CSV table of N, CA and C in Angstrom, one decimal:
chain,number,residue,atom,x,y,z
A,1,UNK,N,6.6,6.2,11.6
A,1,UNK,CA,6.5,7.2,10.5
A,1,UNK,C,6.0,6.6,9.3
A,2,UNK,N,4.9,7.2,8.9
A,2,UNK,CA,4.2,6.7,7.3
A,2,UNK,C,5.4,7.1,6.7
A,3,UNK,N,5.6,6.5,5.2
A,3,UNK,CA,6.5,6.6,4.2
A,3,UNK,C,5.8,8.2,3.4
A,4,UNK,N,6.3,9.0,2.8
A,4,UNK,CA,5.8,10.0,1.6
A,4,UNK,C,5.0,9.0,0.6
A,5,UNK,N,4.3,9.8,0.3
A,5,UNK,CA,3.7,9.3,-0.9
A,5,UNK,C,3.9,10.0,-2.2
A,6,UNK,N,4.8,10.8,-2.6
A,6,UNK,CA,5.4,11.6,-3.8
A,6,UNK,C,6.2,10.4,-4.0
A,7,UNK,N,7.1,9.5,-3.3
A,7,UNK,CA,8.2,9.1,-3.0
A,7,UNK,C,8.5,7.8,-3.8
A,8,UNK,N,9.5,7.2,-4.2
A,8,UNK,CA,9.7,5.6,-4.8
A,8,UNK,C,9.9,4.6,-3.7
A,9,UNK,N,10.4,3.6,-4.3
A,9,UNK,CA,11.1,2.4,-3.7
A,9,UNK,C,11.9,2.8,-2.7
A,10,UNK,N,13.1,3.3,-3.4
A,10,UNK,CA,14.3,3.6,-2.1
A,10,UNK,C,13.6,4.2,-1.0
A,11,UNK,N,12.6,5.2,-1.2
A,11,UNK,CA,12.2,6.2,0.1
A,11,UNK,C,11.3,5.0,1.2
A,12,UNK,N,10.8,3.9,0.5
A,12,UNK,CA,9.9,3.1,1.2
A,12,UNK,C,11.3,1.6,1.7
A,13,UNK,N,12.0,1.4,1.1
A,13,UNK,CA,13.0,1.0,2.2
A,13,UNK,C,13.9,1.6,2.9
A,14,UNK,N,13.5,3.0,3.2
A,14,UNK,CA,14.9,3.8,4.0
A,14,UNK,C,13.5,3.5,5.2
A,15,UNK,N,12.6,3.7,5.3
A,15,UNK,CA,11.8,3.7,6.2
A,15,UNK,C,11.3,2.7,7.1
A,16,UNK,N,11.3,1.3,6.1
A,16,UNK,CA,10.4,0.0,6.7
A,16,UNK,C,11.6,-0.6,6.6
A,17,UNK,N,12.8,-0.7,6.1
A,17,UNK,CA,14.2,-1.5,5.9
A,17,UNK,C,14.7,-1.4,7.9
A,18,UNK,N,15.0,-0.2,8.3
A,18,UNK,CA,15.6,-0.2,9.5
A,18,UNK,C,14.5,-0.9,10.4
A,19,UNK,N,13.5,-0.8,10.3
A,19,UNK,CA,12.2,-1.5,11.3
A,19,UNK,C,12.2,-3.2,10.9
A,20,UNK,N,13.0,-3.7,10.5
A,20,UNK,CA,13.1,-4.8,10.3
A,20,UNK,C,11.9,-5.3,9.0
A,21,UNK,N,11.2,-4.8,8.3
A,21,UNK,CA,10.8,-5.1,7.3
A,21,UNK,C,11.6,-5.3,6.0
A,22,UNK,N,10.8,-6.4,5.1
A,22,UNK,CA,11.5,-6.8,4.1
A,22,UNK,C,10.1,-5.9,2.7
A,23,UNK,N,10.9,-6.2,1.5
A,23,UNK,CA,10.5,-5.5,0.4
A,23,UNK,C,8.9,-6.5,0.4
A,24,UNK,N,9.0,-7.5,0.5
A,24,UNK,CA,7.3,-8.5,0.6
A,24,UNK,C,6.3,-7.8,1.4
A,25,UNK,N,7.2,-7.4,3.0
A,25,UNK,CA,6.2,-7.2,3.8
A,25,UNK,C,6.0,-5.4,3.5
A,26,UNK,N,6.7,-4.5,2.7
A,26,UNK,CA,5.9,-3.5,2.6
A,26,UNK,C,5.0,-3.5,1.5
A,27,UNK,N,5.1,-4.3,0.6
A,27,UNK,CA,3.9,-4.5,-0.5
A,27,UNK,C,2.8,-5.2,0.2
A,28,UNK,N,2.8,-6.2,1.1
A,28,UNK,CA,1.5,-6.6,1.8
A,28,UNK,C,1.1,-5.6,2.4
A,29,UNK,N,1.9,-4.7,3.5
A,29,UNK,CA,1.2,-3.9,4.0
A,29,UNK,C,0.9,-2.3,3.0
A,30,UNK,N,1.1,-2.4,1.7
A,30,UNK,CA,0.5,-1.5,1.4
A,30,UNK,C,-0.4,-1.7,0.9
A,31,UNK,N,-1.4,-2.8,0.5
A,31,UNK,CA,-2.4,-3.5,0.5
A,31,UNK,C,-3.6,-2.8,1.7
A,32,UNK,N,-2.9,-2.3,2.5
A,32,UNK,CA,-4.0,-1.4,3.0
A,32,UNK,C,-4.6,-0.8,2.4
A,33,UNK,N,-4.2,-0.1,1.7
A,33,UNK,CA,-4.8,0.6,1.0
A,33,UNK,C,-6.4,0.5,0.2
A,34,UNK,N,-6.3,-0.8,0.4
A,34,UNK,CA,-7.6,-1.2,-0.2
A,34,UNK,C,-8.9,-1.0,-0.2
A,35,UNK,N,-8.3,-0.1,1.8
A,35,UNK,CA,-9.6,0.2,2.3
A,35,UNK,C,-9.7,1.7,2.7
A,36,UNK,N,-10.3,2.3,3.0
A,36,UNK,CA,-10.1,4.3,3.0
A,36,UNK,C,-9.9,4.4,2.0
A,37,UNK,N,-9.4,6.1,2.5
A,37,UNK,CA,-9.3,7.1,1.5
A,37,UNK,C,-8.2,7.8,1.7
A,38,UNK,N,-7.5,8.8,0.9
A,38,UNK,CA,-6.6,10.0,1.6
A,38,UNK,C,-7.8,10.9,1.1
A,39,UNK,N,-7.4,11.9,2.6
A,39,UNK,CA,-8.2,13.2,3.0
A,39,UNK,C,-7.1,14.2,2.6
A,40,UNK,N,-7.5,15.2,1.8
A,40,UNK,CA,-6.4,16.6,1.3
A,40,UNK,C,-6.3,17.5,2.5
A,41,UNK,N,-7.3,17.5,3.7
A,41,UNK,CA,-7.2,17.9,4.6
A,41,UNK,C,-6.1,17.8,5.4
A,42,UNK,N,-5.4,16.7,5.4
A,42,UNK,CA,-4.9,15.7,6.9
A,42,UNK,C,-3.4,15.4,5.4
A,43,UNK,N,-3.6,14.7,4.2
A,43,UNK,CA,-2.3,14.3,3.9
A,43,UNK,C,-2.2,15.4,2.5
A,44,UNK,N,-2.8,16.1,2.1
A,44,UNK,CA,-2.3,16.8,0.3
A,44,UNK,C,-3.0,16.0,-0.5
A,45,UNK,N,-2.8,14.8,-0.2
A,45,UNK,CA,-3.6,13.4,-1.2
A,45,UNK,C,-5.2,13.6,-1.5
A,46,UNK,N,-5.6,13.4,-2.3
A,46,UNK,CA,-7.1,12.9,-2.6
A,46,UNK,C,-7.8,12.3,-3.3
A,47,UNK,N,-8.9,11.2,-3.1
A,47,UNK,CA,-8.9,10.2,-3.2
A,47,UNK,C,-9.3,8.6,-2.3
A,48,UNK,N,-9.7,8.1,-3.0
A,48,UNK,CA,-9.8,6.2,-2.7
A,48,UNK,C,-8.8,6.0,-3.8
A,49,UNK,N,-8.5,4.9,-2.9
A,49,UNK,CA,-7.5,3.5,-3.9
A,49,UNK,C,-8.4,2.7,-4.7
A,50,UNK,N,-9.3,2.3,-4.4
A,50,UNK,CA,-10.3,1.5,-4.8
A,50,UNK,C,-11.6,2.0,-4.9
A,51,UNK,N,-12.7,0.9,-5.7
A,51,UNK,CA,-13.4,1.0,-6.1
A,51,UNK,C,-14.4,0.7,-5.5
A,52,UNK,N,-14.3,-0.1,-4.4
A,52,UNK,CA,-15.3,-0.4,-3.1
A,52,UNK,C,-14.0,-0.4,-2.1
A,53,UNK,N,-13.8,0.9,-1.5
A,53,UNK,CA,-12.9,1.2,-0.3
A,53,UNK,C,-13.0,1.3,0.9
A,54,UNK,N,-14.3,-0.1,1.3
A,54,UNK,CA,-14.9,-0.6,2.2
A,54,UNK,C,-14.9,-1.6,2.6
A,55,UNK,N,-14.4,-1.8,1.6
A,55,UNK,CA,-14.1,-3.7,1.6
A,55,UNK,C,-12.6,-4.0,1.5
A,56,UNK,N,-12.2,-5.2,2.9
A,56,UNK,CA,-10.5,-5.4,2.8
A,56,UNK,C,-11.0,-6.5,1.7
A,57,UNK,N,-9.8,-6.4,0.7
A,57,UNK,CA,-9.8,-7.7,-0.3
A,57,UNK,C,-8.2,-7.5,-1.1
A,58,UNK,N,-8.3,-8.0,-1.8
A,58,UNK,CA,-7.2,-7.8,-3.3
A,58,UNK,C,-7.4,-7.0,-3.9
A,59,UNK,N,-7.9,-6.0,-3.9
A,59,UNK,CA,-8.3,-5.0,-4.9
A,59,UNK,C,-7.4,-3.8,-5.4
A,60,UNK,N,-7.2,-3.7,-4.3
A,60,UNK,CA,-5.6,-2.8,-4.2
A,60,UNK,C,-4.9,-3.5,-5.4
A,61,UNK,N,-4.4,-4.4,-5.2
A,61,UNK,CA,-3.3,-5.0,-6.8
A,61,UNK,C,-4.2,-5.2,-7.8
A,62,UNK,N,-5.4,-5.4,-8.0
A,62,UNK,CA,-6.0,-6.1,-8.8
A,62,UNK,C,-5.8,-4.9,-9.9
A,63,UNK,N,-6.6,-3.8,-9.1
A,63,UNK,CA,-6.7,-2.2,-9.9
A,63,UNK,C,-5.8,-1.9,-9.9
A,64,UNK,N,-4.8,-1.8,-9.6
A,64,UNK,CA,-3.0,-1.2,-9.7
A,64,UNK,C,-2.8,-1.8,-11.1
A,65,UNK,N,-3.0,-2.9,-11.8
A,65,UNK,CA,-2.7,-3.4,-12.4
A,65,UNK,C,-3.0,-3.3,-13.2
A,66,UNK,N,-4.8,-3.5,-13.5
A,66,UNK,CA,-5.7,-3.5,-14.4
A,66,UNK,C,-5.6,-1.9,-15.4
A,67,UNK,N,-5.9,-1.1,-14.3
A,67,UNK,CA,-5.8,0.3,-14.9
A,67,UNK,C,-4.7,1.2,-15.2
A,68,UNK,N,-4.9,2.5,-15.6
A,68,UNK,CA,-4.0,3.4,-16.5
A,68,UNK,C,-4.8,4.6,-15.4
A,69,UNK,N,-3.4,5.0,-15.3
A,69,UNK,CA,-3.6,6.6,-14.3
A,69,UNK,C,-2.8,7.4,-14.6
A,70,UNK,N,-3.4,8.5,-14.7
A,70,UNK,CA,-3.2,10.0,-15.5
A,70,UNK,C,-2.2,11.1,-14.3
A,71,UNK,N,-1.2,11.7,-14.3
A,71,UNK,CA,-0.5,12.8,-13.5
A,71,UNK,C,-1.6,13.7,-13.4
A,72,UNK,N,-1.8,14.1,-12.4
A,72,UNK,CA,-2.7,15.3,-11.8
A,72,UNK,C,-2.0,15.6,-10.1
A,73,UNK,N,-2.5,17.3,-10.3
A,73,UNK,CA,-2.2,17.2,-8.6
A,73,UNK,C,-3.1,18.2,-7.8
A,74,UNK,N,-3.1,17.4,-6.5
A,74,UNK,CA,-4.3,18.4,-6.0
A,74,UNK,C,-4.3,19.3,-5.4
A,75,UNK,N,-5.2,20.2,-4.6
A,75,UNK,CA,-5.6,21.3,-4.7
A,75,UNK,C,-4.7,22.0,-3.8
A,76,UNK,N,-4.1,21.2,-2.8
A,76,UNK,CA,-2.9,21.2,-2.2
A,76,UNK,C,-1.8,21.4,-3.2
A,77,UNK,N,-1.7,21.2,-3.5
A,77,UNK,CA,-0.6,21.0,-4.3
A,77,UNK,C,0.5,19.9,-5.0
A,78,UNK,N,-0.3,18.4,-4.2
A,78,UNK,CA,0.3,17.1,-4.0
A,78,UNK,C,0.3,16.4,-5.4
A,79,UNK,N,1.3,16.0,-5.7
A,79,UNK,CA,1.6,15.2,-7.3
A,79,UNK,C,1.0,13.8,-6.9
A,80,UNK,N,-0.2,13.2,-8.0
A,80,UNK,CA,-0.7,12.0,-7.4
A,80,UNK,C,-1.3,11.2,-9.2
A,81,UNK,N,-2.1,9.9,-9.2
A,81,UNK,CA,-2.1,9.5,-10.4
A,81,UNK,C,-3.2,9.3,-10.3
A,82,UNK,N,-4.5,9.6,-11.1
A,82,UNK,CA,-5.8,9.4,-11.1
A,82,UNK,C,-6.4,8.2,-12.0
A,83,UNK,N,-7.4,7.5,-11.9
A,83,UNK,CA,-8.2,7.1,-12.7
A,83,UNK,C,-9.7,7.8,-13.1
A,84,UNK,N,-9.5,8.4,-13.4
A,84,UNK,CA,-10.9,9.0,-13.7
A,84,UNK,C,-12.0,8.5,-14.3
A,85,UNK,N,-12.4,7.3,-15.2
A,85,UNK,CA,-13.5,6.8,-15.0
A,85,UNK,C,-14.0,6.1,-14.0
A,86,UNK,N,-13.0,5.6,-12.7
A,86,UNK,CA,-13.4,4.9,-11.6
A,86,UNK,C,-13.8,5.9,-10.4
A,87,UNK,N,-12.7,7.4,-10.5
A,87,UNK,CA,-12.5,8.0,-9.8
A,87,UNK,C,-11.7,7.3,-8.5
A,88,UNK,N,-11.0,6.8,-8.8
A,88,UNK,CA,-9.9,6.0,-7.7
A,88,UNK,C,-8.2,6.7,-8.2
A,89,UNK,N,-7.5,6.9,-6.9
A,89,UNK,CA,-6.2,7.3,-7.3
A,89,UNK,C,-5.2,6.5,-6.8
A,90,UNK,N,-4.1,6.9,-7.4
A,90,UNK,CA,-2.6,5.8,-6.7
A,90,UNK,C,-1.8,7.1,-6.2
A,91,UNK,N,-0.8,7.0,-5.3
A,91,UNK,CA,0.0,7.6,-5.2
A,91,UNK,C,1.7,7.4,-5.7
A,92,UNK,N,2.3,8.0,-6.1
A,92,UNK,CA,3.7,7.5,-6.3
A,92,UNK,C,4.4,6.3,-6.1
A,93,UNK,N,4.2,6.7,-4.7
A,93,UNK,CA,4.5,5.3,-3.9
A,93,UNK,C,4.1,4.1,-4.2
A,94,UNK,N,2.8,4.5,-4.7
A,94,UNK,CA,1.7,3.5,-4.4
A,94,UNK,C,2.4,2.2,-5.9
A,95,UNK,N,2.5,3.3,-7.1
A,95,UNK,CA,2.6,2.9,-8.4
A,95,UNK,C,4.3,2.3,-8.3
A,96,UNK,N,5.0,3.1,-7.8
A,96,UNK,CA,6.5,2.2,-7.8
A,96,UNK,C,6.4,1.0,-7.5
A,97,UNK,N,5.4,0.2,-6.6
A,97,UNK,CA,5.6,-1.4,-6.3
A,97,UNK,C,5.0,-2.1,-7.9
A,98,UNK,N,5.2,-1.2,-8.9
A,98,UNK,CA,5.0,-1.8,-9.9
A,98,UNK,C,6.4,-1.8,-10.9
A,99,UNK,N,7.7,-1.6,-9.9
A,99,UNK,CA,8.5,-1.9,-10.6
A,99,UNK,C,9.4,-3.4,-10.3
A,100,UNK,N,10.4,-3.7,-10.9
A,100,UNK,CA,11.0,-4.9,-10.7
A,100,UNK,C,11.7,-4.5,-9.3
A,101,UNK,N,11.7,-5.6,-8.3
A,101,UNK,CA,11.8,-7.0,-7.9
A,101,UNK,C,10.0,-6.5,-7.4
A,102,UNK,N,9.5,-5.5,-7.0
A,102,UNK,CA,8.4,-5.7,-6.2
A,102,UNK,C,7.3,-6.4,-7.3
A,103,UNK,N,7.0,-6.1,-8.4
A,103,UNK,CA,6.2,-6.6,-9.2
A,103,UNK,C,5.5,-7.6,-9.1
A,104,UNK,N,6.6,-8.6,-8.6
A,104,UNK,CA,6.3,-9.9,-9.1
A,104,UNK,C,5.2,-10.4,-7.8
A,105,UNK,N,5.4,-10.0,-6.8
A,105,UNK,CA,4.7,-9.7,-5.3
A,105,UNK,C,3.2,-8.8,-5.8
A,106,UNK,N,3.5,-7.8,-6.2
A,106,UNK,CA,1.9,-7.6,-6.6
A,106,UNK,C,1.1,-7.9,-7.5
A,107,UNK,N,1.8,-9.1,-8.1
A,107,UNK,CA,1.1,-10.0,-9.7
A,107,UNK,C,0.6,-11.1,-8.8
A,108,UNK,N,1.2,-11.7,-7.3
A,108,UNK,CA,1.0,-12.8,-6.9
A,108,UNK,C,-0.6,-11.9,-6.3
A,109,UNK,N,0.0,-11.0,-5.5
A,109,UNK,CA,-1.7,-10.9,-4.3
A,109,UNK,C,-2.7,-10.5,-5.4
A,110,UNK,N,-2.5,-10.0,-6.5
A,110,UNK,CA,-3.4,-9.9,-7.3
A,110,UNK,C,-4.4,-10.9,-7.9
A,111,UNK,N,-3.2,-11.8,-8.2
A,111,UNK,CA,-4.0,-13.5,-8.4
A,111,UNK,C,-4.2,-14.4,-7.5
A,112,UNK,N,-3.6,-14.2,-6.2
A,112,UNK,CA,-3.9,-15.1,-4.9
A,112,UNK,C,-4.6,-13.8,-3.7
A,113,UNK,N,-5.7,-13.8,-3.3
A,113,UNK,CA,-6.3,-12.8,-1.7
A,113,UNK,C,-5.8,-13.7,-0.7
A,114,UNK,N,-5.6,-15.1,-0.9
A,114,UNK,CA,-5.4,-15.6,0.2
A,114,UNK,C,-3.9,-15.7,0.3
A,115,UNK,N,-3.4,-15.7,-0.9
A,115,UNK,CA,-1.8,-15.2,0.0
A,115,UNK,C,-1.4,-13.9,0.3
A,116,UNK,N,-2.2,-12.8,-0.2
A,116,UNK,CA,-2.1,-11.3,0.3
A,116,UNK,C,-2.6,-11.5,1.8
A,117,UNK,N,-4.0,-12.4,2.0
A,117,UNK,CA,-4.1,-12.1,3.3
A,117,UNK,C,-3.4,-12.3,4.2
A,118,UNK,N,-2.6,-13.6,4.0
A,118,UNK,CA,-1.4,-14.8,5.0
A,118,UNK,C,-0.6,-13.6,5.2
A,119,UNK,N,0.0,-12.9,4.0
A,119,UNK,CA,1.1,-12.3,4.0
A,119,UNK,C,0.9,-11.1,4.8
A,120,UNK,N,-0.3,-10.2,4.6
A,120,UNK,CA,-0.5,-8.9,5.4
A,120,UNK,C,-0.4,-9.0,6.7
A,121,UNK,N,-1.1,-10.6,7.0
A,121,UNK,CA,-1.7,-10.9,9.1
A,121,UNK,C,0.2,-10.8,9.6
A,122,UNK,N,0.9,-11.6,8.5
A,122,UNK,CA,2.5,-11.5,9.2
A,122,UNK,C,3.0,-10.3,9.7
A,123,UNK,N,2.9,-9.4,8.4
A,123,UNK,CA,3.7,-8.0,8.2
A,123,UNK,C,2.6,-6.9,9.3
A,124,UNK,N,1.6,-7.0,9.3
A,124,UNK,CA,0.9,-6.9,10.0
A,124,UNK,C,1.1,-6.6,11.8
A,125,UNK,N,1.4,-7.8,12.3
A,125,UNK,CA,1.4,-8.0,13.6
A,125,UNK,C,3.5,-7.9,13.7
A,126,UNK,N,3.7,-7.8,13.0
A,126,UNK,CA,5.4,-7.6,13.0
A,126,UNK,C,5.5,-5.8,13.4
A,127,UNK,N,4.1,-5.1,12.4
A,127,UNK,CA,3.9,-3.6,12.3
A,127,UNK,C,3.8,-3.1,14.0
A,128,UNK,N,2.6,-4.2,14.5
A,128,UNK,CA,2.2,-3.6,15.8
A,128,UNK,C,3.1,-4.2,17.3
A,129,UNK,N,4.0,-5.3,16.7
A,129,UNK,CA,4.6,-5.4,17.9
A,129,UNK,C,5.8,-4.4,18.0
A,130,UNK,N,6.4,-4.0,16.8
A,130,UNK,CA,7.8,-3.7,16.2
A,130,UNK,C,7.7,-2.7,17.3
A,131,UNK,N,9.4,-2.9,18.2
A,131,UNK,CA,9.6,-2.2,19.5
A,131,UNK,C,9.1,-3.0,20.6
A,132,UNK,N,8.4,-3.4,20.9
A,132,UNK,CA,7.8,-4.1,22.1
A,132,UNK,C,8.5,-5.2,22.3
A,133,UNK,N,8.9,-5.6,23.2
A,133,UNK,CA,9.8,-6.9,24.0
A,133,UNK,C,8.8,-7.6,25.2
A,134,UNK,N,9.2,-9.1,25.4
A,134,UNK,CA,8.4,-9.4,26.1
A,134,UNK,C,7.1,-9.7,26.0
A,135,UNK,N,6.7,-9.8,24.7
A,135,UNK,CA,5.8,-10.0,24.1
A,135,UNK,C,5.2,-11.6,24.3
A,136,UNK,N,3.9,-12.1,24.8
A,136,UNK,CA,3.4,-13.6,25.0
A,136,UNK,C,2.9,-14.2,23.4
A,137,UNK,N,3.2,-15.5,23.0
A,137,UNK,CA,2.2,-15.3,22.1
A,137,UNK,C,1.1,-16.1,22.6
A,138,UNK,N,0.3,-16.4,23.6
A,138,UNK,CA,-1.2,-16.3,24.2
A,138,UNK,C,-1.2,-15.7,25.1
A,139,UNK,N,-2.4,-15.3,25.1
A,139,UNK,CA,-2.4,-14.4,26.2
A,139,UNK,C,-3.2,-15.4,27.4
């Protein structure tokens, strides 16, 4: 189950906390974000995260950081935070890893891609085994 995206901190560790994730590995993996879009169609949300949402990089924290976003909601009805001279949005969720203890994790991937990347490939492959037993590591 994806986390809400109206939602804070607590609602993103009631979710990724019992699946064995730690507070690190949901800020790497929300680093996804870097790439797509949310569809109003499919989540309420609308919008890219980024500014080239085509490209996996650091961009996600870079822009989290850099910029100022405005309350708006859309057409749905969904509470979300815009940038409007980029036309790039955050979600709730998205903007809580900008509070304390997570901060300090999105100040690092913002200044290091190569430790966002180390860190996402972990949280990452923890995402797609999680539940599976018996697992090789070569195949």
């Amino acid at each position: 189950r994806l986390p809400d995206g109206d939602k804070g901190t607590d609602h993103l560790r009631e979710i990724f906390h019992p699946k064995g994730f730690t507070d690190k590995d949901i800020v790497a993996l929300s680093g996804a974000h870097t790439v797509g879009k949310c569809h109003a169609d499919r989540s309420g949300f609308d919008g890219k995260w980024t500014e080239d949402h085509l490209t996996f990089s650091n961009s996600y924290f870079t822009e989290m950081l850099a910029k100022e976003y405005a309350d708006e909601t859309t057409a749905q009805g969904c509470p979300q935070k815009a940038h409007k001279a980029s036309g790039t949005i955050m979600l709730i969720s998205d903007l809580a890893l900008l509070e304390a203890p997570w901060r300090e994790t999105v100040e690092l991937y913002a200044k290091d891609q190569e430790a966002f990347f180390k860190d996402f490939t972990a949280a990452w492959v923890k995402l797609q085994e999680n539940g599976c037993t018996g697992l090789r590591d070569t195949l």
